[in-house]
Amino acid sequence: MAEAKLVLADGTVFTGASIGAPVTQIGEVVFNTGMTGYQEMLTDPSYRGQILTLTYPLIGNYGITDEDWESGEVQVRGFVVKQLCDRHSNWRATGALDAFLQKRGIPGIAGVDTRMLTRIIRSHGVMMGVISGEDVSVEALQRQLTEAPNYGLIDYVKEVSAGRNYPWAEPVQEPYDTLARYHADPPLRVTVVDYGVKRNILRLLTSRGCRVRVVPCDAPAAVVLEGAPDGIVFSPGPGDPANLGYAIRTMEEVVRAGRPILGICLGHQLMGWAFGGKTYKLKFGHRGSNHPVKDLVRNGAVHITAQNHGYAVDAESVAGSGLRVSHINLNDGTVEGMVHDTLPIMTMQFHPEASGGPRDTEYMFDEFVRLTADRRMSTPA
Amino acid sequence: MPLRTDLHKVMVIGSGPIVIGQAAEFDYAGTQACRSLREEGLSVVLVNSNPATIMTDTNMADKVYVEPLTVEFLTRIIAKERPDGLLPTLGGQTGLNLATKLAKKGVLDEYNVELLGTPLESIEKAEDREHFKALMQAIGEPVPESAIAESMTDVKEFMAELEDAEARTGLPAYPVIVRPAYTLGGTGGGIAYTWDELHDIAVRGFRMSMTQQLLLERCLLGWKEIEYEVMRDGADNCITICNMENFDPMGIHTGDSIVIAPSQTLTDKEYQMLRTASLKIIRALGIWGGCNVQLALDPMSYRYYVIEVNPRVSRSSALASKATGYPIARVAAKIAVGLRLDEIQNAVTKRTLACFEPALDYVVLKIPRWPFDKFNFADRRVGTQMKATGEVMAIDRTFEGALMKAVRSLEIGQYGLTLKGISEWTDMKLEEVLMHATDQRLFAVCEAFRRGMDVEEVHQLSAIDPWFLKKLKDLVALESELRVFKGLPDEATLRRAKQAGFNDHNLAEMWGVKEPEVRALRKQWGLQPAYKYVDTCAAEFESETPYFYSTQEQENELVG
């Protein structure tokens, strides 16, 4: 097997076996501690611009299936694992992980001490890195790395957002069809602003009786509000929210329409900005399927959530804005959700759509749909 | 919901003598619990009839009674000590049964002793077959269809039910397990794959059963057996400690199965489906503390059945505890005295809370230890009745590494995958063991590959998932390659062997050299093991009191 290299901005060099495509890519190196869900992670648009390492050492065990895509493409810049499985086993598998990466031109490296890599990121914070399956010197890779723009400066949202409006009509599939507790009848019209939306958000809304229309990230407020939707969802997405002035301005306008709003991950962070708040970069982010989140509104219940973010809303910056912190992360106290005192707005930093990850907070979609249905009845559109 | 202020003295019942079918898990759990309660400032009274335990060390509890575990003795101790509460869920079945008796006899009421932890009612709901079935049906969790038949008409009715289900869901009605009620040694039962077979077995069974009754049940042989260790606090917060996948599919008691943590062949969809079901079950039961949920998953669809729930600290939870670093008994004891999961510190990291789910960045493998070396003439076949008397657990960054460590830890004189004398086995014997597992099946699988069988053939015979089989096949292939060497090998070969978990003793044997020679070579080529933390969080946070495992990796965390 050909050799691959992973070179970090701090000078650390890992060598291993080349997997996926033998090319060179640069990105921010991050780790996810989830033990399942690699296909969902690889296709999650929020990983755009990043080199993803998984802390779980055995990857590829259950192959790849046609069903578990969270977007239309593989989003990561590169993939780092300890051991890549060469003989997957699962009834839904339609292919192997290695071939899947290869076909889409994504480089990867196997045989890395991913725990060592994780410890480096944990203590120094996330950093840029270059991954290469080509026969190039470490020095050459280091040069490429210094010349590359930093992750935080690039608008990845524009890269991953669909360039057009489109309707979404596919509901969730088995076994995701079991937890819905609310179904809107007649259907609700919901507009989703696509900053890099995960398909499971669209599926969960559809399954709860929403007619979903997706609009691009740079759609002006008039387009978002076209046809007077019953509710609006601001989706997750990649990168630093501080770069997205256009999205923040649209959001400010949309909020004034008073429609029920659900903001998830990047959508939540941008909501902070839209109300005059700020976000900051976390040292190494939250990426995994085991993050405890405390609900400050409902009895202090704790839910285990799926997370994937590198930035967080500054709690103090939104104080007095009408937004109130509704959820916090139990590990580090960071903001995990907000509600508005008077407007029908709910936002969350974690991923209620999971996929991958625990489904404990899927009920958030029930709450949003119920809120939207209530508002429709009280305010005829 | 902070620590209750009305509790000062708590009585803990130990599990008594260690018997076949138990490891020393209850001593482990009880010790953790005593420490945990004392940490909260409670005075602990411990009763255990077995002085050969850690928990009866005088520094574990404030008062230790080494007395018979009977209602009479416990009543006298309660009268003398007047504890405020009794914690029965950490001493296995013995502790639970005694607590139930004390409650039913009115002893607890008389002395005003509160039962702490999971209510007895919840325990009954979990342990009584009919109660449990009704509860699962009420919350929409599937349990395998079963019926008691007293006549051939009943058998037909049961099959009509399964055929209905087949028409609805596509899940085949056969095979079906038949067990005559009250026969000696369970004779007269069997597995039927067609109506004709079922008819024959039933006719014979009715004749053999003393009560003219047959137990019929949907047969899940060959389905994946998956377990979840879950916890719940009094405020209804629920978490998963870990899940585990049995190498041996359904049909073999999980205590007699090789078990791996976390699951290896489940997609996220399957993992979350079963996790969601497990949490739903622990909530419906109203458990305070830990609970083990066993599920059977169809290897070819999303269909699953709930098999069993252990509403207390069990052998599996002791394994899960050591596998993840999450001290289940310690946390369960604190929950029992009123603390919520988010009020309990993670004892390993000391900077996060007990309310999270451990992330593993390694593989844990458990192999049961059977006493067949002591009971020479015992039937070595394993099935639904547990025969193991202990188990070994190994941790490594790879399946291969964990497997090889576990095998040599068994202390059965095995340092590698070639069982002594197995090459003499006939093909027929080999196939028989692949089909009907014994304690030697792992080695039989390896021998099958040595004789040129492929993964599919071994899967057909054993129903073991191809993922595990391919791993074993690769190890056997490497073993044959290594055997070619006579004398010491080159560096690349030794490196490969070490990375695949082969140990020096095994390698020295194969190469006809002395073990120290292999070790010296390893040192020369820098192939010493690195030591890594079991830290509950896959290195996401720094830890204060982790433990270590060895592995062939780049970074050694033991130094510096």
PDB file of N, CA, C and O in Angstrom, chain B residues 516-556:
ATOM      1  N   PRO B 516      13.262 -14.806  25.196  1.00  0.00           N
ATOM      2  CA  PRO B 516      14.096 -13.611  25.399  1.00  0.00           C
ATOM      3  C   PRO B 516      14.770 -13.129  24.115  1.00  0.00           C
ATOM      4  O   PRO B 516      15.050 -11.939  23.972  1.00  0.00           O
ATOM      5  N   GLU B 517      15.007 -14.049  23.190  1.00  0.00           N
ATOM      6  CA  GLU B 517      15.623 -13.628  21.922  1.00  0.00           C
ATOM      7  C   GLU B 517      14.664 -12.732  21.136  1.00  0.00           C
ATOM      8  O   GLU B 517      15.081 -11.747  20.524  1.00  0.00           O
ATOM      9  N   VAL B 518      13.390 -13.114  21.152  1.00  0.00           N
ATOM     10  CA  VAL B 518      12.406 -12.294  20.447  1.00  0.00           C
ATOM     11  C   VAL B 518      12.305 -10.938  21.136  1.00  0.00           C
ATOM     12  O   VAL B 518      12.270  -9.887  20.489  1.00  0.00           O
ATOM     13  N   ARG B 519      12.292 -10.982  22.465  1.00  0.00           N
ATOM     14  CA  ARG B 519      12.156  -9.737  23.216  1.00  0.00           C
ATOM     15  C   ARG B 519      13.334  -8.802  22.933  1.00  0.00           C
ATOM     16  O   ARG B 519      13.145  -7.605  22.726  1.00  0.00           O
ATOM     17  N   ALA B 520      14.523  -9.377  22.897  1.00  0.00           N
ATOM     18  CA  ALA B 520      15.720  -8.569  22.650  1.00  0.00           C
ATOM     19  C   ALA B 520      15.642  -7.903  21.279  1.00  0.00           C
ATOM     20  O   ALA B 520      15.974  -6.720  21.119  1.00  0.00           O
ATOM     21  N   LEU B 521      15.151  -8.656  20.316  1.00  0.00           N
ATOM     22  CA  LEU B 521      15.027  -8.137  18.960  1.00  0.00           C
ATOM     23  C   LEU B 521      14.020  -6.993  18.911  1.00  0.00           C
ATOM     24  O   LEU B 521      14.213  -5.982  18.231  1.00  0.00           O
ATOM     25  N   ARG B 522      12.953  -7.164  19.668  1.00  0.00           N
ATOM     26  CA  ARG B 522      11.904  -6.159  19.736  1.00  0.00           C
ATOM     27  C   ARG B 522      12.459  -4.859  20.298  1.00  0.00           C
ATOM     28  O   ARG B 522      12.160  -3.771  19.810  1.00  0.00           O
ATOM     29  N   LYS B 523      13.270  -5.008  21.326  1.00  0.00           N
ATOM     30  CA  LYS B 523      13.865  -3.815  21.946  1.00  0.00           C
ATOM     31  C   LYS B 523      14.769  -3.130  20.941  1.00  0.00           C
ATOM     32  O   LYS B 523      14.754  -1.916  20.780  1.00  0.00           O
ATOM     33  N   GLN B 524      15.561  -3.941  20.257  1.00  0.00           N
ATOM     34  CA  GLN B 524      16.516  -3.414  19.290  1.00  0.00           C
ATOM     35  C   GLN B 524      15.804  -2.612  18.196  1.00  0.00           C
ATOM     36  O   GLN B 524      16.281  -1.572  17.751  1.00  0.00           O
ATOM     37  N   TRP B 525      14.628  -3.100  17.783  1.00  0.00           N
ATOM     38  CA  TRP B 525      13.916  -2.438  16.688  1.00  0.00           C
ATOM     39  C   TRP B 525      12.821  -1.486  17.179  1.00  0.00           C
ATOM     40  O   TRP B 525      11.978  -1.035  16.406  1.00  0.00           O
ATOM     41  N   GLY B 526      12.824  -1.187  18.458  1.00  0.00           N
ATOM     42  CA  GLY B 526      11.852  -0.213  18.986  1.00  0.00           C
ATOM     43  C   GLY B 526      10.407  -0.684  18.891  1.00  0.00           C
ATOM     44  O   GLY B 526       9.513   0.092  18.577  1.00  0.00           O
ATOM     45  N   LEU B 527      10.191  -1.956  19.137  1.00  0.00           N
ATOM     46  CA  LEU B 527       8.824  -2.481  19.043  1.00  0.00           C
ATOM     47  C   LEU B 527       8.214  -2.748  20.417  1.00  0.00           C
ATOM     48  O   LEU B 527       7.421  -3.657  20.588  1.00  0.00           O
ATOM     49  N   GLN B 528       8.594  -1.934  21.381  1.00  0.00           N
ATOM     50  CA  GLN B 528       7.993  -2.085  22.706  1.00  0.00           C
ATOM     51  C   GLN B 528       6.580  -1.509  22.691  1.00  0.00           C
ATOM     52  O   GLN B 528       6.284  -0.611  21.915  1.00  0.00           O
ATOM     53  N   PRO B 529       5.749  -2.014  23.562  1.00  0.00           N
ATOM     54  CA  PRO B 529       4.385  -1.491  23.591  1.00  0.00           C
ATOM     55  C   PRO B 529       4.342  -0.067  24.147  1.00  0.00           C
ATOM     56  O   PRO B 529       5.205   0.331  24.929  1.00  0.00           O
ATOM     57  N   ALA B 530       3.332   0.674  23.697  1.00  0.00           N
ATOM     58  CA  ALA B 530       3.036   1.969  24.297  1.00  0.00           C
ATOM     59  C   ALA B 530       1.875   1.746  25.255  1.00  0.00           C
ATOM     60  O   ALA B 530       1.149   0.760  25.131  1.00  0.00           O
ATOM     61  N   TYR B 531       1.736   2.640  26.217  1.00  0.00           N
ATOM     62  CA  TYR B 531       0.625   2.525  27.163  1.00  0.00           C
ATOM     63  C   TYR B 531      -0.297   3.715  27.000  1.00  0.00           C
ATOM     64  O   TYR B 531       0.148   4.853  26.931  1.00  0.00           O
ATOM     65  N   LYS B 532      -1.581   3.392  26.910  1.00  0.00           N
ATOM     66  CA  LYS B 532      -2.565   4.463  26.711  1.00  0.00           C
ATOM     67  C   LYS B 532      -3.624   4.440  27.807  1.00  0.00           C
ATOM     68  O   LYS B 532      -3.865   3.418  28.422  1.00  0.00           O
ATOM     69  N   TYR B 533      -4.277   5.594  27.974  1.00  0.00           N
ATOM     70  CA  TYR B 533      -5.292   5.759  29.009  1.00  0.00           C
ATOM     71  C   TYR B 533      -6.644   5.178  28.619  1.00  0.00           C
ATOM     72  O   TYR B 533      -7.085   5.369  27.497  1.00  0.00           O
ATOM     73  N   VAL B 534      -7.310   4.576  29.583  1.00  0.00           N
ATOM     74  CA  VAL B 534      -8.756   4.389  29.513  1.00  0.00           C
ATOM     75  C   VAL B 534      -9.311   5.593  30.253  1.00  0.00           C
ATOM     76  O   VAL B 534      -9.160   5.703  31.463  1.00  0.00           O
ATOM     77  N   ASP B 535      -9.881   6.550  29.521  1.00  0.00           N
ATOM     78  CA  ASP B 535     -10.224   7.821  30.174  1.00  0.00           C
ATOM     79  C   ASP B 535     -11.689   8.225  30.029  1.00  0.00           C
ATOM     80  O   ASP B 535     -12.047   9.356  30.332  1.00  0.00           O
ATOM     81  N   THR B 536     -12.529   7.347  29.536  1.00  0.00           N
ATOM     82  CA  THR B 536     -13.980   7.536  29.328  1.00  0.00           C
ATOM     83  C   THR B 536     -14.341   8.513  28.210  1.00  0.00           C
ATOM     84  O   THR B 536     -15.496   8.644  27.861  1.00  0.00           O
ATOM     85  N   CYS B 537     -13.357   9.214  27.650  1.00  0.00           N
ATOM     86  CA  CYS B 537     -13.746  10.316  26.758  1.00  0.00           C
ATOM     87  C   CYS B 537     -12.921  10.378  25.479  1.00  0.00           C
ATOM     88  O   CYS B 537     -12.941  11.393  24.793  1.00  0.00           O
ATOM     89  N   ALA B 538     -12.213   9.315  25.146  1.00  0.00           N
ATOM     90  CA  ALA B 538     -11.432   9.281  23.903  1.00  0.00           C
ATOM     91  C   ALA B 538     -10.489  10.475  23.785  1.00  0.00           C
ATOM     92  O   ALA B 538     -10.358  11.088  22.736  1.00  0.00           O
ATOM     93  N   ALA B 539      -9.867  10.836  24.889  1.00  0.00           N
ATOM     94  CA  ALA B 539      -8.838  11.888  24.938  1.00  0.00           C
ATOM     95  C   ALA B 539      -9.381  13.300  24.789  1.00  0.00           C
ATOM     96  O   ALA B 539      -8.629  14.256  24.708  1.00  0.00           O
ATOM     97  N   GLU B 540     -10.716  13.447  24.761  1.00  0.00           N
ATOM     98  CA  GLU B 540     -11.271  14.795  24.585  1.00  0.00           C
ATOM     99  C   GLU B 540     -10.945  15.700  25.776  1.00  0.00           C
ATOM    100  O   GLU B 540     -10.759  16.903  25.618  1.00  0.00           O
ATOM    101  N   PHE B 541     -10.888  15.088  26.966  1.00  0.00           N
ATOM    102  CA  PHE B 541     -10.549  15.868  28.157  1.00  0.00           C
ATOM    103  C   PHE B 541      -9.352  15.243  28.848  1.00  0.00           C
ATOM    104  O   PHE B 541      -9.096  14.055  28.701  1.00  0.00           O
ATOM    105  N   GLU B 542      -8.653  16.049  29.609  1.00  0.00           N
ATOM    106  CA  GLU B 542      -7.571  15.494  30.421  1.00  0.00           C
ATOM    107  C   GLU B 542      -8.182  14.667  31.550  1.00  0.00           C
ATOM    108  O   GLU B 542      -9.293  14.926  31.978  1.00  0.00           O
ATOM    109  N   SER B 543      -7.437  13.669  32.035  1.00  0.00           N
ATOM    110  CA  SER B 543      -7.984  12.844  33.113  1.00  0.00           C
ATOM    111  C   SER B 543      -7.036  12.812  34.281  1.00  0.00           C
ATOM    112  O   SER B 543      -5.831  12.929  34.131  1.00  0.00           O
ATOM    113  N   GLU B 544      -7.633  12.603  35.453  1.00  0.00           N
ATOM    114  CA  GLU B 544      -6.857  12.579  36.694  1.00  0.00           C
ATOM    115  C   GLU B 544      -6.498  11.164  37.118  1.00  0.00           C
ATOM    116  O   GLU B 544      -5.412  10.911  37.599  1.00  0.00           O
ATOM    117  N   THR B 545      -7.450  10.231  36.989  1.00  0.00           N
ATOM    118  CA  THR B 545      -7.210   8.874  37.501  1.00  0.00           C
ATOM    119  C   THR B 545      -7.558   7.798  36.481  1.00  0.00           C
ATOM    120  O   THR B 545      -8.403   6.959  36.715  1.00  0.00           O
ATOM    121  N   PRO B 546      -6.932   7.860  35.323  1.00  0.00           N
ATOM    122  CA  PRO B 546      -7.241   6.840  34.323  1.00  0.00           C
ATOM    123  C   PRO B 546      -6.483   5.556  34.621  1.00  0.00           C
ATOM    124  O   PRO B 546      -5.647   5.521  35.521  1.00  0.00           O
ATOM    125  N   TYR B 547      -6.791   4.479  33.894  1.00  0.00           N
ATOM    126  CA  TYR B 547      -5.915   3.329  33.940  1.00  0.00           C
ATOM    127  C   TYR B 547      -5.373   3.069  32.544  1.00  0.00           C
ATOM    128  O   TYR B 547      -5.793   3.712  31.586  1.00  0.00           O
ATOM    129  N   PHE B 548      -4.453   2.126  32.469  1.00  0.00           N
ATOM    130  CA  PHE B 548      -3.687   1.990  31.232  1.00  0.00           C
ATOM    131  C   PHE B 548      -3.892   0.651  30.544  1.00  0.00           C
ATOM    132  O   PHE B 548      -4.224  -0.342  31.186  1.00  0.00           O
ATOM    133  N   TYR B 549      -3.674   0.643  29.249  1.00  0.00           N
ATOM    134  CA  TYR B 549      -3.565  -0.626  28.521  1.00  0.00           C
ATOM    135  C   TYR B 549      -2.377  -0.512  27.579  1.00  0.00           C
ATOM    136  O   TYR B 549      -1.971   0.585  27.196  1.00  0.00           O
ATOM    137  N   SER B 550      -1.824  -1.655  27.237  1.00  0.00           N
ATOM    138  CA  SER B 550      -0.664  -1.642  26.352  1.00  0.00           C
ATOM    139  C   SER B 550      -1.127  -1.833  24.924  1.00  0.00           C
ATOM    140  O   SER B 550      -2.164  -2.454  24.663  1.00  0.00           O
ATOM    141  N   THR B 551      -0.379  -1.294  23.996  1.00  0.00           N
ATOM    142  CA  THR B 551      -0.730  -1.408  22.589  1.00  0.00           C
ATOM    143  C   THR B 551       0.480  -1.067  21.732  1.00  0.00           C
ATOM    144  O   THR B 551       1.418  -0.438  22.216  1.00  0.00           O
ATOM    145  N   GLN B 552       0.462  -1.525  20.485  1.00  0.00           N
ATOM    146  CA  GLN B 552       1.545  -1.162  19.575  1.00  0.00           C
ATOM    147  C   GLN B 552       1.155   0.149  18.911  1.00  0.00           C
ATOM    148  O   GLN B 552       0.425   0.165  17.924  1.00  0.00           O
ATOM    149  N   GLU B 553       1.592   1.257  19.485  1.00  0.00           N
ATOM    150  CA  GLU B 553       1.238   2.554  18.940  1.00  0.00           C
ATOM    151  C   GLU B 553       2.413   3.504  19.074  1.00  0.00           C
ATOM    152  O   GLU B 553       3.395   3.206  19.749  1.00  0.00           O
ATOM    153  N   GLN B 554       2.245   4.678  18.465  1.00  0.00           N
ATOM    154  CA  GLN B 554       3.319   5.650  18.414  1.00  0.00           C
ATOM    155  C   GLN B 554       3.568   6.331  19.764  1.00  0.00           C
ATOM    156  O   GLN B 554       4.676   6.382  20.251  1.00  0.00           O
ATOM    157  N   GLU B 555       2.501   6.861  20.359  1.00  0.00           N
ATOM    158  CA  GLU B 555       2.680   7.679  21.558  1.00  0.00           C
ATOM    159  C   GLU B 555       2.463   6.879  22.833  1.00  0.00           C
ATOM    160  O   GLU B 555       1.426   6.251  23.012  1.00  0.00           O
ATOM    161  N   ASN B 556       3.429   6.940  23.715  1.00  0.00           N
ATOM    162  CA  ASN B 556       3.318   6.304  25.015  1.00  0.00           C
ATOM    163  C   ASN B 556       2.913   7.370  26.030  1.00  0.00           C
ATOM    164  O   ASN B 556       3.626   8.336  26.228  1.00  0.00           O
TER     165      ASN B 556
END
